Coordinates of C-alpha atoms and ligand atoms in Angstrom, one line a residue:
X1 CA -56.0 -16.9 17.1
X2 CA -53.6 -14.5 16.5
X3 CA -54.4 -12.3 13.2
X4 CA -51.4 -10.2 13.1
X5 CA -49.1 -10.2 10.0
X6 CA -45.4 -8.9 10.3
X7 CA -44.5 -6.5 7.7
X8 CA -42.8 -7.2 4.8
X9 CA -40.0 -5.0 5.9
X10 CA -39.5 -6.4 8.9
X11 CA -38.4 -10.1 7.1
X12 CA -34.9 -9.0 7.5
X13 CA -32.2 -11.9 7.1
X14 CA -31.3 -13.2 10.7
X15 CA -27.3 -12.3 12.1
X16 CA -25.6 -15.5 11.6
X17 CA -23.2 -14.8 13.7
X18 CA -26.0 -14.2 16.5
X19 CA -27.4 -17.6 15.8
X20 CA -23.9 -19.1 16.3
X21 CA -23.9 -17.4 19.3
X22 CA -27.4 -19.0 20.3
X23 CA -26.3 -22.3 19.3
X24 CA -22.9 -22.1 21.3
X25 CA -24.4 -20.8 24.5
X26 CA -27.1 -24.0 24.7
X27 CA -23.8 -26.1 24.3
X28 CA -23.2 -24.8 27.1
X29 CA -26.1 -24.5 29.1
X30 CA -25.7 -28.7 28.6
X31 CA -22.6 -28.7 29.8
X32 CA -19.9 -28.1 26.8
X33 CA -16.7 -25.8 27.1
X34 CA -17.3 -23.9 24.0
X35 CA -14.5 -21.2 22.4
X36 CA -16.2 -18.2 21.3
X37 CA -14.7 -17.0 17.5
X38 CA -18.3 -16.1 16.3
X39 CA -18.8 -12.8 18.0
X40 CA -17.1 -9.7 17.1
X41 CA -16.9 -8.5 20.6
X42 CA -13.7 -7.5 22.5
X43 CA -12.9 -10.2 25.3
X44 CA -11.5 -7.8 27.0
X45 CA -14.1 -5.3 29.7
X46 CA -13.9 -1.7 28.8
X47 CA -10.9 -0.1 30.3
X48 CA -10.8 0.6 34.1
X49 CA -11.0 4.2 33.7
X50 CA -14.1 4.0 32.3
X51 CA -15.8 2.2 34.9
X52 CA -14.6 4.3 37.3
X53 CA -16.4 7.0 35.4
X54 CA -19.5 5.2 35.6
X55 CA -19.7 4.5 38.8
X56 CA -19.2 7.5 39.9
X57 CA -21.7 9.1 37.9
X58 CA -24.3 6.4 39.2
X59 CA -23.0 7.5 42.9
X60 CA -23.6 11.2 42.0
X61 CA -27.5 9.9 41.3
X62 CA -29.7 11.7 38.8
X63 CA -28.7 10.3 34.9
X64 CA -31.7 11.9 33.2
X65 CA -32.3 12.7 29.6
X66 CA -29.6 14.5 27.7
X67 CA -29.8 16.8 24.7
X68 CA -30.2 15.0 21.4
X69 CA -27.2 15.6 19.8
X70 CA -25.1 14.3 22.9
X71 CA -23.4 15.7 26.3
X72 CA -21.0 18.7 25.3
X73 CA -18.3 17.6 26.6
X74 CA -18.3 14.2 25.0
X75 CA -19.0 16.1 21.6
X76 CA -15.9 18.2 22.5
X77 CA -13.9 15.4 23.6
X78 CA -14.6 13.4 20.5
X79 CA -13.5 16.3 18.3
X80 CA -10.3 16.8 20.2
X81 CA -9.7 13.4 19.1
X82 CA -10.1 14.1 15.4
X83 CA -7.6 16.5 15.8
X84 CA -5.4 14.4 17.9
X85 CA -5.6 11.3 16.0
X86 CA -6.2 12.6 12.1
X87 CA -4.6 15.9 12.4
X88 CA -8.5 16.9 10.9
X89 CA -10.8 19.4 11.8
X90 CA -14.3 17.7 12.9
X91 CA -15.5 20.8 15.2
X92 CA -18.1 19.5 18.2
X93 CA -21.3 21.2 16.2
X94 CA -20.4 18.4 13.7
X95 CA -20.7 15.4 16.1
X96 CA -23.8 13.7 17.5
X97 CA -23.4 11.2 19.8
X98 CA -26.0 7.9 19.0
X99 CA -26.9 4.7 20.0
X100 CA -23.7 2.4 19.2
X101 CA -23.4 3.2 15.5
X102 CA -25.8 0.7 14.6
X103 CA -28.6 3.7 15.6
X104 CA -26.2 6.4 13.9
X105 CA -26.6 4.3 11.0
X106 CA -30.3 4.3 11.2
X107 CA -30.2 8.3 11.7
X108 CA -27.5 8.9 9.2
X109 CA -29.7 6.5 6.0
X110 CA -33.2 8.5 7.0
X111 CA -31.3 11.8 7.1
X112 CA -29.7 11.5 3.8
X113 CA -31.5 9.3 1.7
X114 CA -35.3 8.9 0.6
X115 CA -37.4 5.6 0.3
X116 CA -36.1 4.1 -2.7
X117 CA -32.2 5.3 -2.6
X118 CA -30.0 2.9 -3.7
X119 CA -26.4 2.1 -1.9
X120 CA -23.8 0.8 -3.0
X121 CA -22.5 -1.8 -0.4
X122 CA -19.3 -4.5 -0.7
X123 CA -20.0 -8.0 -0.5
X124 CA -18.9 -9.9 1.2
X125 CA -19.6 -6.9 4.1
X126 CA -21.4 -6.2 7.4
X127 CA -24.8 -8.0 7.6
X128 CA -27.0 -5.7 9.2
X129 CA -26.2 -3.1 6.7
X130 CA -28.8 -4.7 3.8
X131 CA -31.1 -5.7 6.6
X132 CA -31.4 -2.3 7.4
X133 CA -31.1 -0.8 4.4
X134 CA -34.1 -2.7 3.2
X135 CA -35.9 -2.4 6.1
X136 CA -35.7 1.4 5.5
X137 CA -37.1 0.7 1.9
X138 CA -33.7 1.2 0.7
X139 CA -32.0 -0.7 -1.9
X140 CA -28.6 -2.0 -1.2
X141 CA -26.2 -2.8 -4.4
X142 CA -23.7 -5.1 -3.5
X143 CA -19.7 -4.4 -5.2
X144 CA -18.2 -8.0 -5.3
X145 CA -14.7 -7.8 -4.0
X146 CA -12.1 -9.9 -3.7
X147 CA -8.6 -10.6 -3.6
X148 CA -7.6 -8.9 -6.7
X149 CA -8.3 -5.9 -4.8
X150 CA -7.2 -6.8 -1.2
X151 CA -11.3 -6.9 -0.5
X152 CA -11.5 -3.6 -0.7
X153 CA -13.9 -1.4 -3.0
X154 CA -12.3 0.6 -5.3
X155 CA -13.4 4.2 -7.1
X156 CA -13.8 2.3 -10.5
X157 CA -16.2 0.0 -9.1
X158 CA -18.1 2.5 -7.5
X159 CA -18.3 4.6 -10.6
X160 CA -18.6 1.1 -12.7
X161 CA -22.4 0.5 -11.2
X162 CA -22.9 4.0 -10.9
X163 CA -22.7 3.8 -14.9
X164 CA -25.1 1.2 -14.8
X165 CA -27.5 2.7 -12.7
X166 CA -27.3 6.3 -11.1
X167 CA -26.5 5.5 -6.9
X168 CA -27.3 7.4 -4.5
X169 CA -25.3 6.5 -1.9
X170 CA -22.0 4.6 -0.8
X171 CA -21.4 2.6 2.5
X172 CA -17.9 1.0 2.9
X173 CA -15.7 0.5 6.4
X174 CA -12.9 0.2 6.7
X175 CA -11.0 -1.8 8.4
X176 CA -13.7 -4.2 7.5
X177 CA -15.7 -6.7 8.7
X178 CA -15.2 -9.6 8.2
X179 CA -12.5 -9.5 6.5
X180 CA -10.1 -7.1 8.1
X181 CA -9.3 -5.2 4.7
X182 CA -8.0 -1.8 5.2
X183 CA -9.0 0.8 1.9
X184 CA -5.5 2.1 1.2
X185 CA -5.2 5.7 1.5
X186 CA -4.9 6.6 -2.0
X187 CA -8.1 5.0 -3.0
X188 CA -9.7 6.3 -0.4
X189 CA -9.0 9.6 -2.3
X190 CA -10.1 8.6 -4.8
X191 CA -13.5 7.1 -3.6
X192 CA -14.3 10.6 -1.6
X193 CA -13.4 12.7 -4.8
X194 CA -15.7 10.1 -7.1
X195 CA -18.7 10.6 -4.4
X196 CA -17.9 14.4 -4.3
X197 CA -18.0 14.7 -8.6
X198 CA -21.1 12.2 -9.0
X199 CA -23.4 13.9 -5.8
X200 CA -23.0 10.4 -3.9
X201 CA -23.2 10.6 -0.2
X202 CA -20.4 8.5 1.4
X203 CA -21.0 7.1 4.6
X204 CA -17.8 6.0 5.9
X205 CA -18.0 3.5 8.6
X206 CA -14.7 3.9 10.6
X207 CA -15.5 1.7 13.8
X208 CA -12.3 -0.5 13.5
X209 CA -10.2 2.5 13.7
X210 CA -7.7 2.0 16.4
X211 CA -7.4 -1.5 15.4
X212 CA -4.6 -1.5 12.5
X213 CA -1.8 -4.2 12.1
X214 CA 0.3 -2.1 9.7
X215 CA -0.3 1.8 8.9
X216 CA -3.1 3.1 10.7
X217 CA -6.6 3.5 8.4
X218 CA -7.3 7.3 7.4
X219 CA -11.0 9.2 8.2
X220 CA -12.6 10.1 4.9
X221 CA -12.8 13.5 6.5
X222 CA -9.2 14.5 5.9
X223 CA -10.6 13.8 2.1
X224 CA -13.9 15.7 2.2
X225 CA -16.5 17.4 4.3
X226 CA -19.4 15.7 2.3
X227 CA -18.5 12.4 4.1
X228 CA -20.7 11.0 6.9
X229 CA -18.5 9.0 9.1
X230 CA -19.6 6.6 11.6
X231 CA -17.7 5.3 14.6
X232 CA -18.1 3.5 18.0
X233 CA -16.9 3.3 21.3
X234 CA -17.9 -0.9 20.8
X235 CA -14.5 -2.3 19.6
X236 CA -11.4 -0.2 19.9
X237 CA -12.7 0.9 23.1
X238 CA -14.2 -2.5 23.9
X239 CA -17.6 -1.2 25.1
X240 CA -20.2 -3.0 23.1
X241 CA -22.7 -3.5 26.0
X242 CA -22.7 0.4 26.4
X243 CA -24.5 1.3 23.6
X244 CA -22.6 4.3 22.2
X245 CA -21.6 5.8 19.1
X246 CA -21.1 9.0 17.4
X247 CA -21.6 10.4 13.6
X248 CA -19.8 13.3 12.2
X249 CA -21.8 14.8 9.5
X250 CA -22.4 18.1 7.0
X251 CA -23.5 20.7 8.6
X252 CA -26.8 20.5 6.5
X253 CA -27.5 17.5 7.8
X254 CA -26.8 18.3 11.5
X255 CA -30.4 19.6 12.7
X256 CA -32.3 16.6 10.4
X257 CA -30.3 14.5 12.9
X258 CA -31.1 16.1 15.7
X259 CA -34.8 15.9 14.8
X260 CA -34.7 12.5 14.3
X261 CA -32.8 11.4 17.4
X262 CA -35.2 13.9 19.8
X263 CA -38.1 11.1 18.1
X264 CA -35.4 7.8 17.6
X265 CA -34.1 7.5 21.1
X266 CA -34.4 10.8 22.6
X267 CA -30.8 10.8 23.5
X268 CA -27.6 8.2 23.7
X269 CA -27.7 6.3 27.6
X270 CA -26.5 9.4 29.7
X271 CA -24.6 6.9 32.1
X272 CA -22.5 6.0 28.8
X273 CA -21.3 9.4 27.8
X274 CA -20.0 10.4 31.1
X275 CA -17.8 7.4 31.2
X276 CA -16.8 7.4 27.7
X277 CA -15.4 10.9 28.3
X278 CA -12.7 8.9 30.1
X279 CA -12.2 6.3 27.1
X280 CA -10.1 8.9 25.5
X281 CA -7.6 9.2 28.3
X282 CA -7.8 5.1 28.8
X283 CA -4.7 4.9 25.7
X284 CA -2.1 2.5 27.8
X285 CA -5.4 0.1 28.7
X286 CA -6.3 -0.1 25.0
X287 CA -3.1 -0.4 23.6
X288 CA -2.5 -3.0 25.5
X289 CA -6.0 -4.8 24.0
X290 CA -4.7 -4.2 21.1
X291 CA -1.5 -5.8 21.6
X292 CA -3.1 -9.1 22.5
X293 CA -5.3 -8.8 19.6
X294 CA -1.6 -8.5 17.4
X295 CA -0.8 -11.9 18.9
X296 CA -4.0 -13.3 18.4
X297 CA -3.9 -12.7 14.7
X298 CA -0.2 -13.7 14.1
X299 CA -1.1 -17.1 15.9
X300 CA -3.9 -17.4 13.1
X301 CA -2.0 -16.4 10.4
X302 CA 0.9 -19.1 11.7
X303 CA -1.1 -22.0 12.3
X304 CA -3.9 -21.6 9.5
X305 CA -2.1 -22.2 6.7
X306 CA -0.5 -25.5 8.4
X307 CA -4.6 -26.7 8.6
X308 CA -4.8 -26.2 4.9
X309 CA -6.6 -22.8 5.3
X310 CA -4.3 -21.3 3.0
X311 CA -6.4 -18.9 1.6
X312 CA -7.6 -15.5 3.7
X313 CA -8.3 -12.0 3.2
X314 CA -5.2 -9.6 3.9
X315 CA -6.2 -9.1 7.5
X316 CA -4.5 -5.6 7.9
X317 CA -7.0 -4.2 10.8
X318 CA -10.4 -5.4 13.3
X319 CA -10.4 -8.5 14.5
X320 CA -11.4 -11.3 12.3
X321 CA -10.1 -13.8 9.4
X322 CA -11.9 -14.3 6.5
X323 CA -10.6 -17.7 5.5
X324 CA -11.4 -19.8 1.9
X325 CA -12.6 -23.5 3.4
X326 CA -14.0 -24.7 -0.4
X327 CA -11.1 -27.3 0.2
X328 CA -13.4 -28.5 2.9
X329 CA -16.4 -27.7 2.1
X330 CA -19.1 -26.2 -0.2
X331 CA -22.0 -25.5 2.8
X332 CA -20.3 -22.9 5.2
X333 CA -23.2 -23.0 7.4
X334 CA -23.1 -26.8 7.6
X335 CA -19.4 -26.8 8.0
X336 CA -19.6 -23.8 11.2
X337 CA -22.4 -26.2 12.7
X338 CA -19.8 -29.6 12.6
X339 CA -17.4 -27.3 13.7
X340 CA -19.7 -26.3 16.7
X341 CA -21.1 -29.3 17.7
X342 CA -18.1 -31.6 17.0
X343 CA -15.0 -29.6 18.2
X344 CA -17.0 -27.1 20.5
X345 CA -15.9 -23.8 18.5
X346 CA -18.1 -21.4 17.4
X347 CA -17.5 -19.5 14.4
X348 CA -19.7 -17.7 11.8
X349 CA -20.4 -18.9 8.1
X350 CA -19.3 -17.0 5.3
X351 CA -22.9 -16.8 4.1
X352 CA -23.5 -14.1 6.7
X353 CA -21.6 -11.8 4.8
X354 CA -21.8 -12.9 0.8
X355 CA -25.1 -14.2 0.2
X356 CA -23.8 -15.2 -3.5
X357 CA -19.8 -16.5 -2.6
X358 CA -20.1 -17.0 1.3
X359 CA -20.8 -20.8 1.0
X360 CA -17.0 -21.7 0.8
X361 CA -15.7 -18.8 3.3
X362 CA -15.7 -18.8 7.3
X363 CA -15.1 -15.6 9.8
X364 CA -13.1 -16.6 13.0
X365 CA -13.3 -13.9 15.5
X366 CA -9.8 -13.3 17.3
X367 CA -11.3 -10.9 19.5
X368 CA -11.3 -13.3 22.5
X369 CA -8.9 -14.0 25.6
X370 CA -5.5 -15.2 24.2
X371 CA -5.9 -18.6 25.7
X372 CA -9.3 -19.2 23.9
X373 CA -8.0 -18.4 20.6
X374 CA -5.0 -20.5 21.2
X375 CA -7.3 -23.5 22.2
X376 CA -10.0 -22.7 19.5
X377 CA -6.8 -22.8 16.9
X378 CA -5.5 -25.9 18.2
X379 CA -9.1 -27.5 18.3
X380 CA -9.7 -26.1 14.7
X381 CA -6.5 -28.1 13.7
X382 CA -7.4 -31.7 15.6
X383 CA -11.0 -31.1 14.0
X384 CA -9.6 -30.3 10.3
X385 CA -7.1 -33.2 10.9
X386 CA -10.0 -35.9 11.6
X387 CA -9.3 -39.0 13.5
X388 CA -6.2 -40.8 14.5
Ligands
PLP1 C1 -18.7 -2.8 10.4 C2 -19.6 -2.7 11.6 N1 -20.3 -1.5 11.7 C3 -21.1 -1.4 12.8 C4 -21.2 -2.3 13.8 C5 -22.2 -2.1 15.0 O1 -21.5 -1.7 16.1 P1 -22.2 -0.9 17.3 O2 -23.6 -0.7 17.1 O3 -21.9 -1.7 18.6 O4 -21.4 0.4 17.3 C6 -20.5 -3.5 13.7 C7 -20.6 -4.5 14.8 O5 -20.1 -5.6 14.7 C8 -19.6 -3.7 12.6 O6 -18.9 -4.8 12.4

C-alpha cells in the first residue's frame, strides 16, 4: 500500500473550467454534439504565418536548448512591439520570454516576493492565480469588485486593505478574466503611482491586450518602470497549445529571472519562438479573429438579455461574459452541469472565479467558431425557456 502523502501545498482548488471541459468531452466521447463556451481558448488556429515559421524551422532540423531569457530576436521583436503598440520604451534586456505566462507568473511571484508575501488579487478573477499563489506559500487577498466599479480594482481599494494590513504585492489584468472589464486608463495611473508610493510590486497581467471592444487597454509600463507585466502569445495571437509567454520586468529583477528559468524550464520551447517571431507580422490574420470575436459578443449581448440574463459585467475586452443567473439559480455549478447535460453546452460556474459571490454568476466563453456561439446562444435560450 501506497504510503505517500501529497503536500499540503499541492491541495490547490481544481480549474472548473477544466472540469467542464472534462465533462463536455465524455458527452462526447458517448456520442453528444456539445458547444464549447467553457474554455478560454481562441477557436481560431494560430495565424498561417506562424505555422509556416514552424515548419520550417522543424525542416531546418536542430531545435535545441535556447538561452534562458529567450531567443534575441524574439526579445527584440517583442520590444519593437512595445514601441509600436504603446509608444513605450520596454528595451530587449527587459524581456524574457517564458513558458505561456502561466510559467512567467511562477518566475515573476518567486523573483519578487518571499514565502509569506501577501497579494492583493480581485475576486471574482483568474483561478490559477490563488492556486498558485498558495502553492508558492503566498497569501492571496482577494478586492471584491463589482459593478459599482465596472469590475475593476480601484487605487482606493488597493490602498483600503493595504491600511488594514501592509501588502506586498498587487496582481490585476486587465482586460479581465472572466469578466472582460477593462481598468480605465486613469485608474490605472493611479494604481501604478499607489504601488510606486507604498513599495508594492505590481504585476500587471496584460494577456487580453489586443482584444478590446472600445479603446484599446494601456501597459502599466507607460505608468512606471517598477511594474512587472505579463503577457502571452495564448489569446490575441491564438497560440495556447504553444506554450509561450513573455515578462517585462526591472532591471533588478532581470538576472533573478534568468536564474530561476536556467533551473524552472531551462528555456521557453525553441520551436515556439522562431514562429512567434512571425506572430507580430500576422496583423491582417488576427484582426480578422478579432473581428469574429466583436460579433460573437454583440450576438451575446443582443440575445442575453431577451433570456432574462440581464445582468453582466461591462464586457469591454477578452472573450467572455460574466452573466448574474441568481434569477435562475443559487448553485452555479449545479446550474453549468443541467446546462451541460440537458442542452449539450458547456460553460463554466461562477464559483471558479468568486469563491464567496460566484454561486449566482456563470462565464460563457465567446471565443469559439461563430456558428457554435450562435448555436450555444440559441440552445442557452430553448434551455432557459423550458418546455413547450
Ligand atoms: C488572466 C489570465 N492570465 C493568464 C492565463 C494563462 O495563459 P497562458 O499560460 O496560456 O499564457 C490565462 C488563461 O486563461 C488568463 O485568463
Amino acid at each position: 500500500m501506497s504510503r505517500l502523502i501529497p503536500s499540503r501545498r499541492s491541495a490547490v482548488a481544481p480549474f472548473m473550467a477544466m472540469d467542464a471541459l472534462r465533462d463536455a468531452k465524455a458527452l462526447e466521447r458517448a456520442g453528444r454534439r456539445i458547444i464549447h463556451m467553457e474554455l478560454g481558448e481562441p477557436g481560431a488556429p494560430a495565424p498561417v504565418l506562424v505555422r509556416e515559421a514552424a515548419a520550417a524551422a522543424l525542416r531546418e532540423g536542430r531545435l535545441g536548448y535556447g538561452e534562458a531569457l529567450g531567443d534575441q530576436a524574439l526579445r527584440e521583436r517583442i520590444a519593437a512591439h512595445y514601441g509600436a503598440r504603446y509608444g513605450v520604451s520596454a528595451p530587449p534586456e527587459r524581456v524574457i520570454v517564458t513558458t505561456g505566462s502561466s510559467g512567467g507568473f511562477v518566475l515573476a511571484l518567486i523573483a519578487a516576493f518571499d514565502a509569506g508575501a501577501r497579494i492583493a488579487v480581485t475576486a471574482p478573477g483568474y483561478p490559477a492565480y490563488a492556486n498558485i499563489l498558495s502553492s508558492l506559500g503566498l497569501e492571496a487577498i482577494p478586492l471584491e469588485i463589482g459593478p459599482e466599479t465596472r469590475f475593476a480594482p480601484t487605487a482606493e481599494m488597493l490602498a483600503a486593505a493595504h491600511r488594514e494590513r501592509k501588502l506586498d504585492g498587487a496582481l490585476f489584468m486587465s482586460p479581465a478574466n472572466p469578466t472582460g472589464a477593462v481598468i480605465e486608463v486613469e485608474e490605472l495611473k493611479k494604481i501604478c503611482a499607489f504601488c510606486d508610493e507604498a513599495g508594492i510590486v505590481f504585476i500587471s497581467d496584460e494577456i487580453y491586450h489586443g482584444l478590446e471592444y472600445g479603446a484599446p487597454a494601456e501597459t502599466a509600463l507607460r505608468f512606471t518602470p517598477n511594474a512587472i507585466v505579463v503577457n502571452s502569445f495564448s489569446k490575441y495571437y491564438a497560440m495556447t497549445g504553444w506554450r509561450l509567454g513573455w515578462l517585462v520586468a526591472p532591471e533588478e529583477l532581470m538576472r533573478p529571472l534568468e536564474r530561476l528559468q536556467q533551473s524552472v524550464s531551462i528555456c521557453a520551447p525553441t520551436v515556439s519562438q522562431r514562429a512567434a517571431l512571425a506572430a507580430f507580422d500576422a496583423t491582417a490574420e488576427l484582426e480578422g479573429n478579432r473581428a469574429a470575436y466583436a460579433r460573437n459578443r454583440a450576438l451575446l449581448i443582443e440575445q442575453l438579455p431577451a433570456m432574462g440574463l440581464t445582468r453582466f459585467a461591462p464586457p469591454d475586452g477578452a472573450f467572455y461574459i460574466y452573466a448574474d443567473v441568481s434569477e435562475f439559480t443559487a448553485d452555479s455549478m449545479d446550474f453549468c452541469k443541467r446546462l451541460l447535460a440537458e442542452a449539450g453546452v458547456a460553460t463554466t460556474p461562477g464559483l471558479d472565479f468568486d469563491r464567496n459571490r460566484g454561486a449566482t454568476t456563470i462565464r460563457l466563453s465567446y471565443a469559439g467558431a461563430e456558428a457554435e456561439v450562435a448555436e450555444g446562444v440559441a440552445r442557452l435560450a430553448a434551455w432557459l425557456r423550458g418546455p413547450a
